[in-house]
CSV table of C-alpha atoms in Angstrom, one decimal:
chain,number,residue,atom,x,y,z
A,1,MET,CA,174.2,129.1,85.1
A,2,ASN,CA,173.0,127.8,88.4
A,3,PRO,CA,173.1,124.4,90.0
A,4,PRO,CA,170.4,123.2,92.3
A,5,ALA,CA,170.7,124.9,95.7
A,6,PRO,CA,172.0,122.7,98.5
A,7,SER,CA,168.9,120.8,99.5
A,8,GLY,CA,167.3,117.8,101.2
A,9,THR,CA,168.7,114.7,102.8
A,10,SER,CA,169.1,111.4,101.2
A,11,ALA,CA,170.2,108.1,102.8
A,12,ARG,CA,171.4,106.8,99.5
A,13,PRO,CA,174.6,107.8,97.7
A,14,ASP,CA,174.2,110.6,95.1
A,15,PHE,CA,174.8,108.2,92.2
A,16,PHE,CA,171.7,106.2,93.1
A,17,ASP,CA,169.6,109.2,93.9
A,18,GLY,CA,167.2,110.4,91.2
A,19,THR,CA,168.7,113.9,91.3
A,20,TYR,CA,172.4,112.8,90.7
A,21,VAL,CA,172.0,113.7,87.0
A,22,SER,CA,171.4,117.3,88.0
A,23,PHE,CA,174.9,117.5,89.4
A,24,TRP,CA,177.2,115.1,87.7
A,25,VAL,CA,176.0,115.5,84.1
A,26,PRO,CA,176.7,119.3,84.0
A,27,LEU,CA,179.9,118.7,86.0
A,28,ALA,CA,181.1,116.3,83.3
A,29,VAL,CA,180.1,118.7,80.5
A,30,LEU,CA,182.0,121.5,82.2
A,31,ALA,CA,185.0,119.4,82.8
A,32,VAL,CA,185.2,118.3,79.2
A,33,ALA,CA,184.8,122.0,78.1
A,34,LEU,CA,187.5,123.0,80.5
A,35,ALA,CA,189.8,120.3,79.1
A,36,ILE,CA,189.1,121.5,75.5
A,37,LYS,CA,189.8,125.1,76.5
A,38,LEU,CA,192.8,124.5,78.7
A,39,PRO,CA,195.5,124.1,75.9
A,40,SER,CA,194.5,127.4,74.4
A,41,VAL,CA,194.4,129.1,77.8
A,42,ILE,CA,197.9,127.9,78.5
A,43,LYS,CA,199.2,128.7,75.1
A,44,LEU,CA,197.7,132.2,74.9
A,45,TRP,CA,197.8,132.9,78.6
A,46,ARG,CA,198.1,136.7,78.0
A,47,ASP,CA,194.7,136.8,76.4
A,48,PRO,CA,192.4,138.1,79.2
A,49,LEU,CA,189.2,136.8,77.5
A,50,LEU,CA,190.6,133.3,77.2
A,51,ARG,CA,191.7,133.4,80.8
A,52,ALA,CA,188.2,134.6,81.8
A,53,VAL,CA,186.5,131.8,79.9
A,54,GLY,CA,188.8,129.2,81.5
A,55,GLY,CA,188.2,130.8,84.9
A,56,LEU,CA,184.4,130.7,84.4
A,57,LEU,CA,184.5,127.0,83.4
A,58,LEU,CA,186.6,126.2,86.5
A,59,LEU,CA,184.3,128.1,88.7
A,60,GLY,CA,181.3,126.3,87.2
A,61,CYS,CA,183.0,122.9,88.0
A,62,GLY,CA,183.5,124.1,91.6
A,63,ILE,CA,179.8,125.0,91.9
A,64,TYR,CA,178.6,121.6,91.0
A,65,VAL,CA,181.2,119.8,93.1
A,66,PHE,CA,180.3,121.8,96.2
A,67,ALA,CA,176.5,121.7,95.4
A,68,SER,CA,176.3,117.9,95.4
A,69,PRO,CA,174.6,116.5,98.5
A,70,SER,CA,177.6,114.3,99.4
A,71,THR,CA,180.0,117.3,99.3
A,72,ILE,CA,177.5,119.4,101.3
A,73,ALA,CA,177.4,116.7,104.0
A,74,TRP,CA,181.2,116.5,104.0
A,75,THR,CA,181.6,120.3,104.2
A,76,ASN,CA,179.2,120.5,107.1
A,77,ARG,CA,180.8,117.6,108.9
A,78,VAL,CA,184.4,118.9,108.5
A,79,THR,CA,183.6,122.5,109.5
A,80,GLY,CA,181.3,121.4,112.3
A,81,VAL,CA,178.8,124.1,111.2
A,82,PRO,CA,175.4,122.9,110.0
A,83,ASN,CA,174.5,124.1,106.5
A,84,LEU,CA,177.8,126.1,106.1
A,85,ALA,CA,177.8,124.7,102.6
A,86,ALA,CA,174.8,126.9,101.8
A,87,PRO,CA,176.6,130.3,101.8
A,88,ILE,CA,179.7,128.6,100.1
A,89,VAL,CA,177.5,127.4,97.2
A,90,TYR,CA,175.5,130.6,97.1
A,91,SER,CA,178.7,132.7,97.0
A,92,LEU,CA,180.1,130.6,94.1
A,93,ILE,CA,176.8,131.0,92.2
A,94,THR,CA,176.8,134.7,92.8
A,95,ALA,CA,180.5,135.0,91.8
A,96,PHE,CA,179.8,133.0,88.6
A,97,CYS,CA,176.8,135.4,87.8
A,98,GLY,CA,179.0,138.5,88.1
A,99,ALA,CA,181.9,136.9,86.2
A,100,CYS,CA,179.6,135.9,83.4
A,101,LEU,CA,178.3,139.4,83.2
A,102,LEU,CA,181.8,140.9,83.1
A,103,LEU,CA,182.8,138.4,80.4
A,104,ILE,CA,179.9,139.2,78.2
A,105,ILE,CA,180.5,143.0,78.6
A,106,ALA,CA,184.2,142.6,77.7
A,107,TRP,CA,183.6,140.0,75.0
A,108,ARG,CA,181.0,142.2,73.3
A,109,ASP,CA,182.9,145.5,73.5
A,110,GLY,CA,186.3,144.1,72.8
A,111,ARG,CA,189.5,144.5,74.8
A,112,SER,CA,190.3,147.8,73.1
A,113,ASP,CA,187.0,149.4,74.1
A,114,ARG,CA,187.7,151.3,77.3
A,115,SER,CA,184.8,153.7,77.0
A,116,ARG,CA,183.3,155.4,80.0
A,117,ARG,CA,180.1,153.2,79.7
A,118,THR,CA,182.1,150.0,79.7
A,119,ARG,CA,184.2,151.0,82.7
A,120,ARG,CA,181.0,152.1,84.6
A,121,ALA,CA,179.3,148.8,83.8
A,122,THR,CA,182.3,146.9,85.0
A,123,ARG,CA,182.5,148.8,88.3
A,124,TRP,CA,178.8,148.4,88.8
A,125,VAL,CA,178.9,144.6,88.4
A,126,VAL,CA,182.0,144.1,90.6
A,127,THR,CA,180.5,146.3,93.4
A,128,ALA,CA,177.0,144.9,93.2
A,129,TYR,CA,178.0,141.2,93.3
A,130,THR,CA,180.8,141.6,95.8
A,131,SER,CA,178.3,143.3,98.1
A,132,VAL,CA,175.8,140.4,97.6
A,133,ILE,CA,178.5,137.9,98.6
A,134,VAL,CA,179.4,139.8,101.7
A,135,ALA,CA,175.7,140.2,102.6
A,136,LEU,CA,175.1,136.5,102.2
A,137,TRP,CA,177.8,135.6,104.8
A,138,VAL,CA,176.7,138.3,107.2
A,139,LEU,CA,173.0,137.2,107.1
A,140,PHE,CA,174.0,133.5,107.4
A,141,ALA,CA,176.1,134.4,110.5
A,142,LEU,CA,173.0,136.1,112.0
A,143,ALA,CA,170.6,133.2,111.1
A,144,ASP,CA,169.8,130.2,113.2
A,145,ALA,CA,169.8,127.1,111.0
A,146,PRO,CA,170.7,124.1,113.2
A,147,VAL,CA,169.0,121.3,111.2
A,148,GLU,CA,171.2,120.1,108.2
A,149,ARG,CA,169.2,120.0,105.0
A,150,LEU,CA,170.9,118.5,101.9
A,151,ARG,CA,168.0,118.8,99.3
A,152,ASP,CA,165.3,121.1,100.6
A,153,LEU,CA,167.2,123.9,102.4
A,154,ASP,CA,165.6,126.7,100.4
A,155,THR,CA,162.0,125.7,101.3
A,156,TYR,CA,162.8,124.3,104.8
A,157,TYR,CA,164.2,127.7,105.9
A,158,ALA,CA,162.1,129.9,103.7
A,159,THR,CA,160.4,131.5,106.7
A,160,THR,CA,163.4,131.5,109.1
A,161,PRO,CA,164.7,135.0,109.9
A,162,PHE,CA,167.9,135.9,108.1
A,163,MET,CA,168.1,132.5,106.3
A,164,ARG,CA,165.0,133.7,104.4
A,165,GLU,CA,166.9,136.8,103.4
A,166,VAL,CA,169.9,134.7,102.4
A,167,ILE,CA,167.8,132.5,100.1
A,168,LEU,CA,165.9,135.4,98.6
A,169,LEU,CA,169.1,137.5,98.0
A,170,TYR,CA,170.9,134.9,96.1
A,171,LEU,CA,167.9,134.0,94.0
A,172,LEU,CA,167.2,137.7,93.1
A,173,ALA,CA,170.9,138.3,92.3
A,174,HIS,CA,170.9,135.2,90.0
A,175,THR,CA,167.7,136.3,88.3
A,176,ALA,CA,169.0,139.8,87.7
A,177,ALA,CA,172.2,138.4,86.2
A,178,CYS,CA,170.3,136.0,83.9
A,179,LEU,CA,167.9,138.8,82.7
A,180,ILE,CA,170.7,141.3,82.0
A,181,THR,CA,172.9,138.7,80.4
A,182,PHE,CA,170.1,137.5,78.2
A,183,LYS,CA,169.3,141.1,77.1
A,184,LEU,CA,172.9,141.8,76.3
A,185,ILE,CA,173.3,138.7,74.3
A,186,GLN,CA,170.1,139.3,72.4
A,187,ASN,CA,171.3,142.8,71.4
A,188,TRP,CA,174.7,141.4,70.4
A,189,ILE,CA,173.2,138.6,68.2
A,190,ARG,CA,171.5,141.3,66.1
A,191,THR,CA,174.8,142.9,65.3
A,192,ASP,CA,175.9,142.6,61.6
A,193,GLY,CA,179.2,140.9,60.7
A,194,LEU,CA,179.4,138.3,63.4
A,195,ASP,CA,181.2,135.1,62.8
A,196,ALA,CA,178.8,132.2,62.2
A,197,TRP,CA,180.3,130.1,65.1
A,198,LEU,CA,180.2,133.1,67.4
A,199,ARG,CA,176.5,133.8,66.6
A,200,ALA,CA,175.6,130.1,67.2
A,201,GLY,CA,177.5,130.2,70.5
A,202,LEU,CA,175.6,133.3,71.5
A,203,ARG,CA,172.3,131.6,70.7
A,204,PHE,CA,173.2,128.8,73.0
A,205,LEU,CA,174.1,131.2,75.8
A,206,ALA,CA,170.8,133.1,75.4
A,207,VAL,CA,168.7,129.9,75.5
A,208,GLY,CA,170.8,128.7,78.5
A,209,HIS,CA,170.1,131.9,80.5
A,210,ALA,CA,166.5,131.7,79.5
A,211,VAL,CA,166.3,128.2,80.9
A,212,ASN,CA,168.0,129.4,84.1
A,213,LEU,CA,165.1,131.8,84.6
A,214,LEU,CA,162.9,128.7,84.9
A,215,TYR,CA,165.2,127.6,87.7
A,216,ASP,CA,164.8,130.9,89.5
A,217,GLY,CA,161.1,131.0,88.9
A,218,SER,CA,160.6,127.4,90.3
A,219,LYS,CA,162.7,128.3,93.4
A,220,LEU,CA,160.9,131.6,94.0
A,221,VAL,CA,157.4,130.1,93.6
A,222,ALA,CA,158.3,127.3,96.1
A,223,VAL,CA,159.6,129.8,98.6
A,224,LEU,CA,156.6,132.1,98.2
A,225,ALA,CA,154.3,129.2,98.6
A,226,ARG,CA,156.0,128.5,102.0
A,227,TRP,CA,155.4,132.1,103.0
A,228,THR,CA,151.6,131.6,102.3
A,229,GLY,CA,151.4,128.3,104.1
A,230,HIS,CA,151.4,126.1,100.9
A,231,ASP,CA,153.6,123.2,99.9
A,232,LEU,CA,155.1,123.4,96.4
A,233,ASP,CA,158.5,122.0,97.4
A,234,ARG,CA,158.7,119.7,94.4
A,235,LEU,CA,159.2,122.8,92.2
A,236,SER,CA,162.4,123.4,94.2
A,237,THR,CA,163.6,119.8,94.6
A,238,ASP,CA,162.6,118.3,91.2
A,239,VAL,CA,161.9,121.0,88.6
A,240,ALA,CA,164.6,123.5,89.5
A,241,PRO,CA,167.5,121.0,89.4
A,242,LEU,CA,166.5,119.7,85.9
A,243,ALA,CA,166.3,123.3,84.6
A,244,ALA,CA,169.7,124.1,86.1
A,245,CYS,CA,171.2,121.0,84.5
A,246,VAL,CA,169.8,121.9,81.0
A,247,GLY,CA,170.8,125.6,81.4
A,248,ALA,CA,174.4,124.6,82.5
A,249,VAL,CA,174.9,122.4,79.5
A,250,LEU,CA,173.6,125.0,77.1
A,251,ILE,CA,175.7,127.8,78.6
A,252,THR,CA,178.8,125.6,78.5
A,253,VAL,CA,178.2,124.7,74.8
A,254,GLY,CA,177.7,128.5,74.2
A,255,PHE,CA,181.1,129.3,75.6
A,256,VAL,CA,183.0,126.5,73.9
A,257,LEU,CA,181.2,126.3,70.5
A,258,PRO,CA,182.9,129.4,68.9
A,259,HIS,CA,186.4,128.2,69.9
A,260,VAL,CA,185.8,124.5,68.8
A,261,GLY,CA,183.9,125.5,65.7
A,262,GLN,CA,186.5,128.0,64.5
A,263,PHE,CA,189.3,125.5,65.3
A,264,LEU,CA,187.6,122.7,63.4
A,265,GLN,CA,186.8,125.0,60.5
A,266,ARG,CA,190.4,126.0,60.2
A,267,ARG,CA,191.5,122.3,60.3
A,268,VAL,CA,188.9,121.3,57.6
A,269,ARG,CA,189.9,124.2,55.4
A,270,THR,CA,193.6,123.4,55.8
A,271,ARG,CA,193.1,119.7,55.0
A,272,LEU,CA,190.8,120.5,52.1
A,273,GLY,CA,193.3,123.0,50.7
A,274,HIS,CA,196.0,120.3,51.0
A,275,TRP,CA,193.8,117.8,49.2
A,276,ARG,CA,192.9,120.3,46.5
A,277,LEU,CA,196.5,120.9,45.7
A,278,ARG,CA,197.3,117.2,45.3
A,279,PRO,CA,196.7,117.0,41.5
A,280,LEU,CA,198.9,120.0,40.8
A,281,TYR,CA,201.5,118.6,43.3
A,282,LEU,CA,201.6,115.3,41.5
A,283,LEU,CA,202.0,117.0,38.1
A,284,MET,CA,204.8,119.2,39.5
A,285,ARG,CA,206.4,116.1,41.1
A,286,SER,CA,206.4,114.3,37.8
A,287,ALA,CA,208.0,117.4,36.1
A,288,THR,CA,210.8,117.9,38.7
A,289,GLY,CA,211.4,114.3,39.7
A,290,THR,CA,211.4,115.4,43.4
A,291,SER,CA,208.8,115.5,46.2
A,292,VAL,CA,208.2,117.0,49.6
A,293,ALA,CA,210.1,115.2,52.2
A,294,PHE,CA,207.9,113.3,54.7
A,295,ARG,CA,207.8,114.5,58.3
A,296,LEU,CA,206.0,112.4,60.9
A,297,ARG,CA,205.3,115.2,63.3
A,298,ALA,CA,204.3,117.8,60.7
A,299,ASP,CA,200.8,119.2,61.4
A,300,ALA,CA,198.2,120.0,58.7
A,301,GLU,CA,199.2,123.7,58.4
A,302,LEU,CA,202.9,122.8,57.9
A,303,ARG,CA,202.1,120.1,55.3
A,304,LEU,CA,199.9,122.6,53.4
A,305,THR,CA,202.7,125.3,53.5
A,306,ARG,CA,205.3,122.8,52.4
A,307,ARG,CA,203.1,121.6,49.5
A,308,GLU,CA,202.4,125.2,48.4
A,309,THR,CA,206.1,126.1,48.6
A,310,PHE,CA,207.0,123.0,46.5
A,311,ILE,CA,204.4,123.9,43.8
A,312,ARG,CA,205.6,127.5,43.6
A,313,ASP,CA,209.2,126.5,43.3
A,314,ALA,CA,208.4,123.9,40.6
A,315,LEU,CA,206.3,126.5,38.7
A,316,LEU,CA,209.2,129.0,38.8
A,317,HIS,CA,211.4,126.3,37.1
A,318,LEU,CA,208.7,125.8,34.5
A,319,ALA,CA,208.2,129.5,33.8
A,320,ARG,CA,210.6,129.6,30.8
A,321,TYR,CA,208.5,126.9,29.1
A,322,LEU,CA,205.1,128.5,29.5
A,323,ASP,CA,203.4,129.5,26.2
A,324,GLU,CA,201.2,132.5,26.5
A,325,ASP,CA,199.8,132.1,23.0
A,326,LEU,CA,198.7,128.5,23.8
A,327,ARG,CA,197.0,129.8,26.9
A,328,ARG,CA,195.0,132.4,24.9
A,329,ARG,CA,194.0,129.8,22.3
A,330,ALA,CA,192.9,127.4,25.0
A,331,TYR,CA,191.0,130.1,26.8
A,332,ASP,CA,189.1,131.0,23.6
A,333,ALA,CA,188.4,127.3,23.0
A,334,ALA,CA,187.0,126.8,26.5
A,335,LEU,CA,184.7,129.8,26.1
A,336,SER,CA,183.5,128.6,22.7
A,337,ARG,CA,182.5,125.3,24.4
A,338,GLY,CA,180.3,127.0,26.9
A,339,PHE,CA,182.6,127.3,30.0
A,340,GLU,CA,182.3,130.3,32.3
A,341,ALA,CA,185.1,132.8,32.2
A,342,ALA,CA,186.6,131.7,35.5
A,343,GLU,CA,186.6,128.0,34.6
A,344,ALA,CA,187.8,128.7,31.1
A,345,GLY,CA,190.8,130.6,32.6
A,346,ALA,CA,191.6,127.7,34.9
A,347,LEU,CA,191.4,125.2,32.1
A,348,ALA,CA,193.6,127.4,30.0
A,349,GLN,CA,196.2,127.4,32.8
A,350,VAL,CA,196.0,123.6,32.9
A,351,VAL,CA,196.8,123.5,29.2
A,352,THR,CA,199.7,125.9,29.6
A,353,VAL,CA,201.2,124.0,32.6
A,354,GLN,CA,200.7,120.6,30.9
A,355,ASP,CA,202.4,121.9,27.7
A,356,ALA,CA,205.3,123.3,29.8
A,357,VAL,CA,205.8,120.0,31.5
A,358,GLU,CA,205.9,118.1,28.2
A,359,THR,CA,208.2,120.7,26.6
A,360,LYS,CA,210.6,120.4,29.5
A,361,ARG,CA,210.6,116.7,29.1
A,362,ARG,CA,211.3,116.9,25.4
A,363,ARG,CA,214.1,119.3,25.8
A,364,GLY,CA,215.6,117.2,28.5
A,365,GLY,CA,216.3,119.9,31.1
A,366,ASP,CA,216.5,123.5,31.9
A,367,GLN,CA,217.7,126.0,29.2
A,368,ALA,CA,218.8,129.5,29.7
A,369,GLY,CA,216.5,132.4,28.8
A,370,GLY,CA,212.8,132.5,28.3
A,371,THR,CA,210.5,132.7,25.3
A,372,PRO,CA,209.0,136.1,24.5
A,373,GLY,CA,205.3,136.3,25.2
A,374,ARG,CA,205.4,134.0,28.2
A,375,PRO,CA,203.0,135.1,31.1
A,376,ASP,CA,204.3,136.8,34.2
A,377,ILE,CA,205.2,134.2,36.8
A,378,ALA,CA,203.4,136.2,39.5
A,379,ASP,CA,200.1,135.9,37.6
A,380,LEU,CA,200.5,132.2,37.2
A,381,LEU,CA,201.3,131.8,40.9
A,382,ASP,CA,198.1,133.7,41.8
A,383,GLU,CA,196.1,131.0,39.9
A,384,ILE,CA,197.6,128.0,41.6
A,385,GLU,CA,194.3,127.2,43.2
A,386,SER,CA,192.4,127.6,39.9
A,387,VAL,CA,194.8,125.3,38.1
A,388,SER,CA,194.5,122.7,40.9
A,389,ARG,CA,190.7,122.9,40.9
A,390,ALA,CA,190.6,122.3,37.1
A,391,LEU,CA,192.9,119.3,37.6
A,392,ARG,CA,190.7,117.9,40.4
A,393,ARG,CA,187.6,118.0,38.3
A,394,THR,CA,189.0,115.3,36.0
A,395,ASP,CA,189.4,111.6,36.7
A,396,ASP,CA,193.1,111.6,36.2
A,397,LEU,CA,195.9,113.5,34.5
A,398,LYS,CA,195.5,111.6,31.3
A,399,ALA,CA,191.9,113.0,31.0
A,400,VAL,CA,193.2,116.5,31.6
A,401,ARG,CA,195.7,116.2,28.8
A,402,GLU,CA,193.0,114.9,26.4
A,403,ARG,CA,190.7,117.7,27.2
A,404,ALA,CA,193.5,120.3,27.0
A,405,ALA,CA,194.6,118.9,23.6
A,406,ALA,CA,191.1,118.9,22.3
A,407,MET,CA,190.6,122.6,23.3
A,408,ALA,CA,193.9,123.7,21.9
A,409,GLU,CA,193.3,122.0,18.6
A,410,SER,CA,189.8,123.4,18.2
A,411,VAL,CA,191.3,126.9,17.6
A,412,PRO,CA,193.7,127.1,14.6
A,413,ALA,CA,197.2,128.3,15.4
A,414,PRO,CA,198.0,131.8,14.1
């Protein structure tokens, strides 16, 4: 990801300048992504990959803050060095490129992979991009750049000794990082067994880095045009900023999407599971006369766990009333009516549970001992979800009882 390089002067504030979108929109997206990630980073601080993603998002925010023309002017004024903001922004961009490469390598290979190839790649990235940052500052110290440029620094100083090398060095380092990262991600996407959210995030990352190559191409063409005496500055001041903005948003989405998608998927599954168990929960509540105590601060996972526990306890109390012979007859009746085996088994369990509830009510309470031929309670507990699904497919419990009774009566008792 790369913001527009510090460039050209503008008498108007950033917000009213046509290029403000190129800075503040990606900054806002990065800030939102950082806010989404921050709770997980704090909660799981010992996870190096989460820390790395949080650090990258923070570094990206810093790039766009320091790259905005108003901040560039403020930095130059406070330090008293014209264009000092340039090596600062270029260093942040280079550091982001190296950190992104390191994260992709670690993310792809996993924390447990400490192969020689992984260690060698890590050392190469750290050494190469640290050297680039040092070289940027050395070259800037040797350069003569007395005229402050807030928007068109890259093309204005494209032919100036040492500043020319500064500009070319950071662009080449960024281009190399985008190409390598794009290639690594493309190879990773082809791997079998990836989570759907992770694969989608990788696609966003790949497209984002491809768009960033448009940024690099626009900047390099504008710089090369200056070397040959032509003026293509609009590529650097207009096209490149928009490409950087789009690339930044796509890369940010790529980093955040796996986390947000998996989180939302877990929440939806939890709430869906809670809802699916409601019919069986209502039936067990009517059988036991009790319910799960309400807790205001209970999250979705806790509510699901408590509902499952309540149902299991209630089924344990009903175990002595379960009639295995009735279950077999109901199962045969469901098959004879055209139901698939799985659905027939679920409906047979419904019949058995309904009969157990009614039997318990008729007898007026628990009785010691069980009836021979009753199913193993462990088998019944394994089919809680099936029973609940069968209950949910009906309009109400009365309809369930009617269907169960009809199936049970369709097969003569032995």
